[in-house]
Amino acid sequence: MKKLLISLTIILSIIAHFSFANDDYQPILNQAYQKYKSDNKGKVASYIPSLAKYSPQLYGIVLATADGKIYTVGNTQAKFPLESLSKIFALSLSLKQDGPNEILDKIGADATGLPFNSVTAVEQSTNHIGNALVNAGAMATVSLIKADNGNNKWDLIMNNLNDYADSKLEINQDVYQSEMATNQHNQAIAKLLQSYGHFYGDTNEAVDLYTRECSVDVSTVELAKMGAVLANSGKSPFNNKQLLDSKLVPYLLAEMTTAGMYDTSGTWLYLVGLPAKSGVSGGIVAIAPGKFAVAVYSPPLDNSGNSVRGQETIRYIANQTNSNIFITKDKP
Ligand code: GLN
């Protein structure tokens, strides 16, 4: 009986091994790359002057699985600033410190239906913030992060980004200086929030720290590894650190689902069905919970500030891998 059980276990683990080996995402990534590599729709962001220097040709795709396998194609080592992608990791810190109720109360989780830097949204949404992934909510989130002083707060933010990326990331000084010199609009949003009593610290400090986190450079490989933490219930499959309690991950993914792609998050959800986040530098990361994260880098953006090829590529991959979270039938 014991022998039978042992042989059964061996057979089952062989089957499990081969069925996992079937999850070879490389051909799908290659197909997506071939399909979209000549697509030149969209425009590289220029409202932050130093972002305009990036080549529209850059294109990289990386899929990182929840158990730590990586598939790549294209310019996957080219560095680019996180920009709005940084917002999800600041929210992760805040969720860890304050819990979901305080985040819902102080930051919110509702779509604004307006551009990511909308002042109208601050005036008109019920809590004046909307959610953690528009500029208003992201700066308020930074103001909410608890630390003894600004330097310690920055260390918390940066160490958290490093842990997620399983790497030693650096600020892109050129982008940081360029955005600091031109971020009056964000300063105004922070002051407006403060006037409504929805800012939780010094506005100058929070805008500075927010701009710094937006200027941290990553490669597409690093971005996919960051996403894999969220695909793996908050634990990095690369350094085994539990960076967000698994019970808190759904709150973060919910914010990404509501607002990760700004005012076109609804269309994205309708077409792709995966929580995702974009940044104006041209990166997008999407999460297939329990399976993988897929990151794409391609600087040309649509009118909402989302990478055109990034969206097309992830839509193709989500479709080919049957990963839409709303599909319950015929899942592999
Ligand atoms: N740092 C940028 C800003 O505040 C981030 C915006 C974005 O990526 N959508 O405008």
Short mmCIF file of C-alpha atoms and ligand atoms in Angstrom, two decimals:
data_model
loop_
_atom_site.label_atom_id
_atom_site.label_comp_id
_atom_site.label_asym_id
_atom_site.label_seq_id
_atom_site.Cartn_x
_atom_site.Cartn_y
_atom_site.Cartn_z
CA MET A 1 0.00 0.00 0.00
CA LYS A 2 2.81 2.35 1.04
CA LYS A 3 4.73 1.48 -2.15
CA LEU A 4 1.64 2.12 -4.24
CA LEU A 5 1.20 5.53 -2.64
CA ILE A 6 4.84 6.43 -3.26
CA SER A 7 4.64 5.42 -6.94
CA LEU A 8 1.37 7.34 -7.29
CA THR A 9 3.02 10.46 -5.82
CA ILE A 10 5.95 10.09 -8.22
CA ILE A 11 3.61 9.69 -11.22
CA LEU A 12 1.55 12.70 -10.13
CA SER A 13 4.61 14.91 -9.70
CA ILE A 14 5.86 13.89 -13.17
CA ILE A 15 2.47 14.82 -14.65
CA ALA A 16 2.51 18.13 -12.73
CA HIS A 17 6.02 18.82 -13.99
CA PHE A 18 5.09 18.25 -17.62
CA SER A 19 1.83 20.14 -17.45
CA PHE A 20 3.75 23.10 -16.02
CA ALA A 21 6.43 22.73 -18.67
CA ASN A 22 3.62 23.22 -21.16
CA ASP A 23 3.25 26.76 -19.85
CA ASP A 24 5.88 27.93 -22.30
CA TYR A 25 5.05 31.57 -22.83
CA GLN A 26 7.98 32.28 -25.15
CA PRO A 27 6.21 31.58 -28.47
CA ILE A 28 3.30 33.85 -27.41
CA LEU A 29 5.68 36.68 -26.51
CA ASN A 30 7.51 36.25 -29.83
CA GLN A 31 4.23 36.33 -31.76
CA ALA A 32 3.13 39.51 -29.96
CA TYR A 33 6.50 41.13 -30.67
CA GLN A 34 6.32 40.31 -34.39
CA LYS A 35 2.71 41.43 -34.60
CA TYR A 36 3.21 44.88 -33.04
CA LYS A 37 6.85 45.77 -33.58
CA SER A 38 6.13 47.99 -36.59
CA ASP A 39 3.13 49.70 -35.03
CA ASN A 40 4.08 53.35 -34.69
CA LYS A 41 0.85 54.84 -33.37
CA GLY A 42 0.96 57.19 -30.38
CA LYS A 43 3.25 59.95 -29.17
CA VAL A 44 6.13 59.94 -26.68
CA ALA A 45 5.25 62.08 -23.59
CA SER A 46 6.78 65.54 -23.65
CA TYR A 47 5.04 67.46 -20.83
CA ILE A 48 7.95 66.28 -18.69
CA PRO A 49 10.68 67.60 -21.03
CA SER A 50 13.26 64.87 -20.44
CA LEU A 51 10.78 62.11 -21.35
CA ALA A 52 10.67 63.45 -24.91
CA LYS A 53 14.24 62.16 -25.42
CA TYR A 54 13.24 58.49 -25.41
CA SER A 55 13.15 56.67 -28.74
CA PRO A 56 9.67 55.66 -29.92
CA GLN A 57 11.29 52.48 -31.32
CA LEU A 58 12.09 50.97 -27.92
CA TYR A 59 9.95 47.88 -27.38
CA GLY A 60 10.37 45.15 -24.79
CA ILE A 61 8.09 42.43 -23.41
CA VAL A 62 8.75 40.40 -20.26
CA LEU A 63 6.54 37.81 -18.61
CA ALA A 64 7.49 36.74 -15.07
CA THR A 65 5.57 33.82 -13.61
CA ALA A 66 4.32 33.58 -10.03
CA ASP A 67 6.92 30.85 -9.47
CA GLY A 68 9.81 32.91 -10.77
CA LYS A 69 10.33 32.01 -14.44
CA ILE A 70 11.12 34.82 -16.85
CA TYR A 71 10.41 35.07 -20.59
CA THR A 72 11.71 38.03 -22.60
CA VAL A 73 11.75 39.54 -26.07
CA GLY A 74 12.98 42.92 -27.41
CA ASN A 75 14.69 45.80 -25.55
CA THR A 76 14.08 44.35 -22.12
CA GLN A 77 17.18 45.82 -20.42
CA ALA A 78 16.60 49.45 -21.51
CA LYS A 79 15.94 51.61 -18.44
CA PHE A 80 12.98 53.97 -18.14
CA PRO A 81 11.49 55.91 -15.20
CA LEU A 82 8.60 54.28 -13.35
CA GLU A 83 6.44 57.43 -13.42
CA SER A 84 2.90 56.40 -12.43
CA LEU A 85 3.92 52.76 -12.09
CA SER A 86 5.53 53.82 -8.80
CA LYS A 87 2.06 54.61 -7.41
CA ILE A 88 1.18 50.95 -6.87
CA PHE A 89 4.24 50.34 -4.70
CA ALA A 90 3.62 53.41 -2.52
CA LEU A 91 0.06 52.15 -2.09
CA SER A 92 1.46 48.76 -1.09
CA LEU A 93 3.47 50.46 1.68
CA SER A 94 0.48 52.45 2.83
CA LEU A 95 -1.82 49.42 2.85
CA LYS A 96 0.76 47.61 4.95
CA GLN A 97 1.03 50.49 7.43
CA ASP A 98 -2.61 51.55 7.67
CA GLY A 99 -4.78 48.68 6.46
CA PRO A 100 -7.58 48.72 3.90
CA ASN A 101 -10.16 50.67 5.92
CA GLU A 102 -7.96 53.70 6.44
CA ILE A 103 -6.93 53.65 2.77
CA LEU A 104 -10.56 53.55 1.69
CA ASP A 105 -11.41 56.36 4.08
CA LYS A 106 -8.42 58.64 3.46
CA ILE A 107 -7.55 57.88 -0.18
CA GLY A 108 -10.53 56.10 -1.77
CA ALA A 109 -11.02 53.54 -4.51
CA ASP A 110 -13.37 55.16 -6.99
CA ALA A 111 -12.74 55.92 -10.64
CA THR A 112 -12.65 59.61 -11.47
CA GLY A 113 -13.44 59.13 -15.16
CA LEU A 114 -11.08 62.03 -15.81
CA PRO A 115 -7.41 62.38 -16.79
CA PHE A 116 -4.79 61.30 -14.23
CA ASN A 117 -3.85 64.87 -13.32
CA SER A 118 -7.34 66.35 -13.35
CA VAL A 119 -8.02 69.29 -11.03
CA THR A 120 -11.75 69.02 -11.79
CA ALA A 121 -11.68 65.48 -10.34
CA VAL A 122 -10.25 66.84 -7.09
CA GLU A 123 -13.01 69.40 -6.87
CA GLN A 124 -15.86 67.12 -7.90
CA SER A 125 -15.23 63.61 -6.55
CA THR A 126 -16.94 62.88 -3.26
CA ASN A 127 -13.75 62.45 -1.24
CA HIS A 128 -11.82 64.92 -3.43
CA ILE A 129 -9.21 62.26 -4.19
CA GLY A 130 -10.78 59.43 -6.18
CA ASN A 131 -8.21 56.70 -5.79
CA ALA A 132 -4.54 56.02 -5.09
CA LEU A 133 -3.51 55.84 -8.74
CA VAL A 134 -4.36 59.30 -10.02
CA ASN A 135 -1.83 62.02 -9.20
CA ALA A 136 -3.96 63.49 -6.39
CA GLY A 137 -4.39 60.14 -4.64
CA ALA A 138 -0.79 59.09 -5.24
CA MET A 139 0.59 62.28 -3.65
CA ALA A 140 -1.87 61.94 -0.76
CA THR A 141 -0.70 58.33 -0.35
CA VAL A 142 2.91 59.48 -0.13
CA SER A 143 1.86 62.08 2.46
CA LEU A 144 0.16 59.30 4.46
CA ILE A 145 3.21 56.99 4.63
CA LYS A 146 4.50 57.08 8.19
CA ALA A 147 8.16 57.70 8.97
CA ASP A 148 10.10 59.88 11.43
CA ASN A 149 11.20 62.33 8.75
CA GLY A 150 11.39 62.87 5.00
CA ASN A 151 14.69 61.01 4.62
CA ASN A 152 13.38 57.95 6.42
CA LYS A 153 10.21 58.08 4.35
CA TRP A 154 12.28 58.11 1.18
CA ASP A 155 14.33 55.14 2.44
CA LEU A 156 11.12 53.21 3.07
CA ILE A 157 9.82 53.98 -0.43
CA MET A 158 13.13 53.17 -2.14
CA ASN A 159 13.82 49.98 -0.16
CA ASN A 160 10.31 48.81 -0.96
CA LEU A 161 10.89 49.43 -4.69
CA ASN A 162 14.22 47.58 -4.50
CA ASP A 163 12.59 44.63 -2.75
CA TYR A 164 9.81 44.43 -5.31
CA ALA A 165 12.29 44.64 -8.20
CA ASP A 166 14.79 42.33 -6.48
CA SER A 167 17.39 44.82 -7.63
CA LYS A 168 19.24 47.98 -6.64
CA LEU A 169 17.31 50.68 -8.47
CA GLU A 170 18.42 54.29 -8.97
CA ILE A 171 16.82 57.67 -9.48
CA ASN A 172 17.13 59.03 -13.00
CA GLN A 173 18.44 62.49 -12.03
CA ASP A 174 17.75 64.01 -15.43
CA VAL A 175 14.07 63.01 -15.28
CA TYR A 176 13.78 64.01 -11.62
CA GLN A 177 15.22 67.51 -12.22
CA SER A 178 13.14 67.93 -15.34
CA GLU A 179 9.91 67.01 -13.54
CA MET A 180 10.74 69.06 -10.44
CA ALA A 181 11.23 72.10 -12.65
CA THR A 182 7.85 71.63 -14.37
CA ASN A 183 5.53 70.07 -11.75
CA GLN A 184 3.56 73.19 -10.77
CA HIS A 185 0.36 71.42 -11.77
CA ASN A 186 1.01 68.63 -9.24
CA GLN A 187 1.95 71.21 -6.59
CA ALA A 188 -1.40 72.91 -7.19
CA ILE A 189 -3.27 69.59 -6.84
CA ALA A 190 -1.51 68.89 -3.53
CA LYS A 191 -2.42 72.35 -2.20
CA LEU A 192 -6.02 71.94 -3.35
CA LEU A 193 -6.26 68.60 -1.54
CA GLN A 194 -4.80 70.23 1.54
CA SER A 195 -7.48 72.92 1.36
CA TYR A 196 -10.10 70.15 1.55
CA GLY A 197 -8.32 68.51 4.52
CA HIS A 198 -7.31 65.50 2.42
CA PHE A 199 -3.55 65.81 2.53
CA TYR A 200 -1.72 64.16 5.40
CA GLY A 201 1.65 65.87 5.57
CA ASP A 202 3.73 68.70 4.20
CA THR A 203 2.78 69.30 0.56
CA ASN A 204 6.27 70.31 -0.64
CA GLU A 205 7.84 67.23 0.91
CA ALA A 206 5.20 64.86 -0.48
CA VAL A 207 5.35 66.33 -4.00
CA ASP A 208 9.13 66.01 -3.92
CA LEU A 209 9.03 62.37 -2.72
CA TYR A 210 6.31 61.54 -5.22
CA THR A 211 8.38 63.06 -8.05
CA ARG A 212 11.42 61.11 -6.85
CA GLU A 213 9.57 57.78 -6.86
CA CYS A 214 8.28 58.58 -10.36
CA SER A 215 11.91 59.13 -11.49
CA VAL A 216 13.24 55.75 -10.36
CA ASP A 217 14.57 53.85 -13.36
CA VAL A 218 13.66 50.23 -14.09
CA SER A 219 14.11 47.81 -16.97
CA THR A 220 11.19 45.83 -18.35
CA VAL A 221 12.64 42.74 -16.64
CA GLU A 222 12.63 44.56 -13.29
CA LEU A 223 9.08 45.80 -13.84
CA ALA A 224 7.85 42.28 -14.60
CA LYS A 225 9.58 40.99 -11.46
CA MET A 226 7.82 43.70 -9.44
CA GLY A 227 4.51 42.60 -10.91
CA ALA A 228 5.26 38.93 -10.18
CA VAL A 229 5.16 39.77 -6.45
CA LEU A 230 1.51 40.78 -6.87
CA ALA A 231 0.78 37.72 -9.03
CA ASN A 232 2.25 35.60 -6.23
CA SER A 233 0.08 36.84 -3.32
CA GLY A 234 2.54 39.53 -2.23
CA LYS A 235 5.66 37.33 -2.02
CA SER A 236 8.57 37.85 -4.38
CA PRO A 237 9.35 34.59 -6.16
CA PHE A 238 12.86 35.97 -6.65
CA ASN A 239 13.97 36.90 -3.11
CA ASN A 240 11.19 35.14 -1.18
CA LYS A 241 10.32 38.29 0.77
CA GLN A 242 6.65 38.68 1.70
CA LEU A 243 6.29 42.34 0.68
CA LEU A 244 2.56 42.63 1.14
CA ASP A 245 0.33 40.39 3.23
CA SER A 246 -1.60 38.10 0.88
CA LYS A 247 -4.86 39.38 2.43
CA LEU A 248 -3.98 42.93 1.34
CA VAL A 249 -3.07 42.10 -2.26
CA PRO A 250 -6.71 42.06 -3.49
CA TYR A 251 -7.14 45.69 -2.34
CA LEU A 252 -4.14 46.75 -4.37
CA LEU A 253 -5.33 44.79 -7.40
CA ALA A 254 -8.79 46.35 -7.00
CA GLU A 255 -7.31 49.85 -7.23
CA MET A 256 -5.35 48.80 -10.32
CA THR A 257 -8.54 47.40 -11.84
CA THR A 258 -10.50 50.58 -11.15
CA ALA A 259 -7.92 53.15 -12.12
CA GLY A 260 -4.61 51.63 -13.27
CA MET A 261 -5.21 52.70 -16.86
CA TYR A 262 -6.73 56.06 -15.86
CA ASP A 263 -9.89 57.19 -17.60
CA THR A 264 -9.78 54.21 -19.98
CA SER A 265 -9.60 51.61 -17.19
CA GLY A 266 -13.16 50.50 -18.00
CA THR A 267 -12.37 49.91 -21.66
CA TRP A 268 -9.18 48.09 -20.65
CA LEU A 269 -11.08 45.83 -18.28
CA TYR A 270 -13.70 45.18 -20.94
CA LEU A 271 -11.11 44.25 -23.56
CA VAL A 272 -8.37 42.62 -21.49
CA GLY A 273 -9.77 41.71 -18.07
CA LEU A 274 -6.57 42.06 -16.05
CA PRO A 275 -5.57 44.51 -13.30
CA ALA A 276 -2.84 46.72 -14.77
CA LYS A 277 -0.91 49.93 -14.28
CA SER A 278 0.71 52.24 -16.77
CA GLY A 279 3.19 55.10 -16.59
CA VAL A 280 3.73 58.01 -19.00
CA SER A 281 7.26 56.80 -19.72
CA GLY A 282 5.59 53.98 -21.69
CA GLY A 283 5.63 51.03 -19.28
CA ILE A 284 2.62 48.89 -18.42
CA VAL A 285 2.45 45.96 -16.03
CA ALA A 286 -0.57 43.64 -15.89
CA ILE A 287 -1.23 40.95 -13.32
CA ALA A 288 -2.79 37.53 -13.92
CA PRO A 289 -3.28 36.55 -10.25
CA GLY A 290 -1.65 33.25 -9.36
CA LYS A 291 -0.13 32.94 -12.84
CA PHE A 292 2.13 35.74 -14.02
CA ALA A 293 2.84 39.43 -14.50
CA VAL A 294 3.49 40.78 -17.96
CA ALA A 295 5.38 44.04 -18.46
CA VAL A 296 5.74 45.94 -21.72
CA TYR A 297 7.82 48.99 -22.49
CA SER A 298 7.09 51.14 -25.54
CA PRO A 299 7.14 54.94 -25.13
CA PRO A 300 4.47 56.16 -27.61
CA LEU A 301 1.24 56.88 -25.71
CA ASP A 302 -2.44 57.31 -26.51
CA ASN A 303 -4.43 60.36 -25.40
CA SER A 304 -4.99 58.97 -21.89
CA GLY A 305 -1.26 58.45 -21.30
CA ASN A 306 -1.16 54.67 -21.82
CA SER A 307 1.44 53.01 -24.08
CA VAL A 308 -0.23 52.06 -27.36
CA ARG A 309 1.88 48.99 -28.10
CA GLY A 310 1.87 48.08 -24.42
CA GLN A 311 -1.91 47.81 -24.47
CA GLU A 312 -2.03 45.89 -27.75
CA THR A 313 0.67 43.48 -26.60
CA ILE A 314 -0.89 42.70 -23.23
CA ARG A 315 -4.31 42.30 -24.77
CA TYR A 316 -2.85 39.74 -27.18
CA ILE A 317 -0.99 37.85 -24.44
CA ALA A 318 -4.00 37.85 -22.07
CA ASN A 319 -6.10 36.49 -24.86
CA GLN A 320 -3.65 33.79 -25.96
CA THR A 321 -3.10 32.63 -22.37
CA ASN A 322 -6.79 32.74 -21.51
CA SER A 323 -5.98 34.92 -18.50
CA ASN A 324 -8.94 37.31 -18.39
CA ILE A 325 -10.00 37.18 -14.71
CA PHE A 326 -13.66 37.04 -15.68
CA ILE A 327 -13.29 33.85 -17.70
CA THR A 328 -14.27 30.88 -15.58
CA LYS A 329 -14.75 28.29 -18.31
CA ASP A 330 -12.02 26.60 -20.36
CA LYS A 331 -9.22 27.93 -18.18
CA PRO A 332 -6.11 25.89 -18.90
N1 GLN B 1 5.17 61.86 -12.71
C1 GLN B 1 4.06 61.90 -13.61
C2 GLN B 1 3.12 63.03 -13.24
O1 GLN B 1 2.95 63.25 -12.09
C3 GLN B 1 3.37 60.58 -13.60
C4 GLN B 1 2.15 60.55 -14.46
C5 GLN B 1 1.90 59.25 -15.15
O2 GLN B 1 2.77 58.41 -15.34
N2 GLN B 1 0.70 59.10 -15.63
O3 GLN B 1 2.56 63.70 -14.04
#
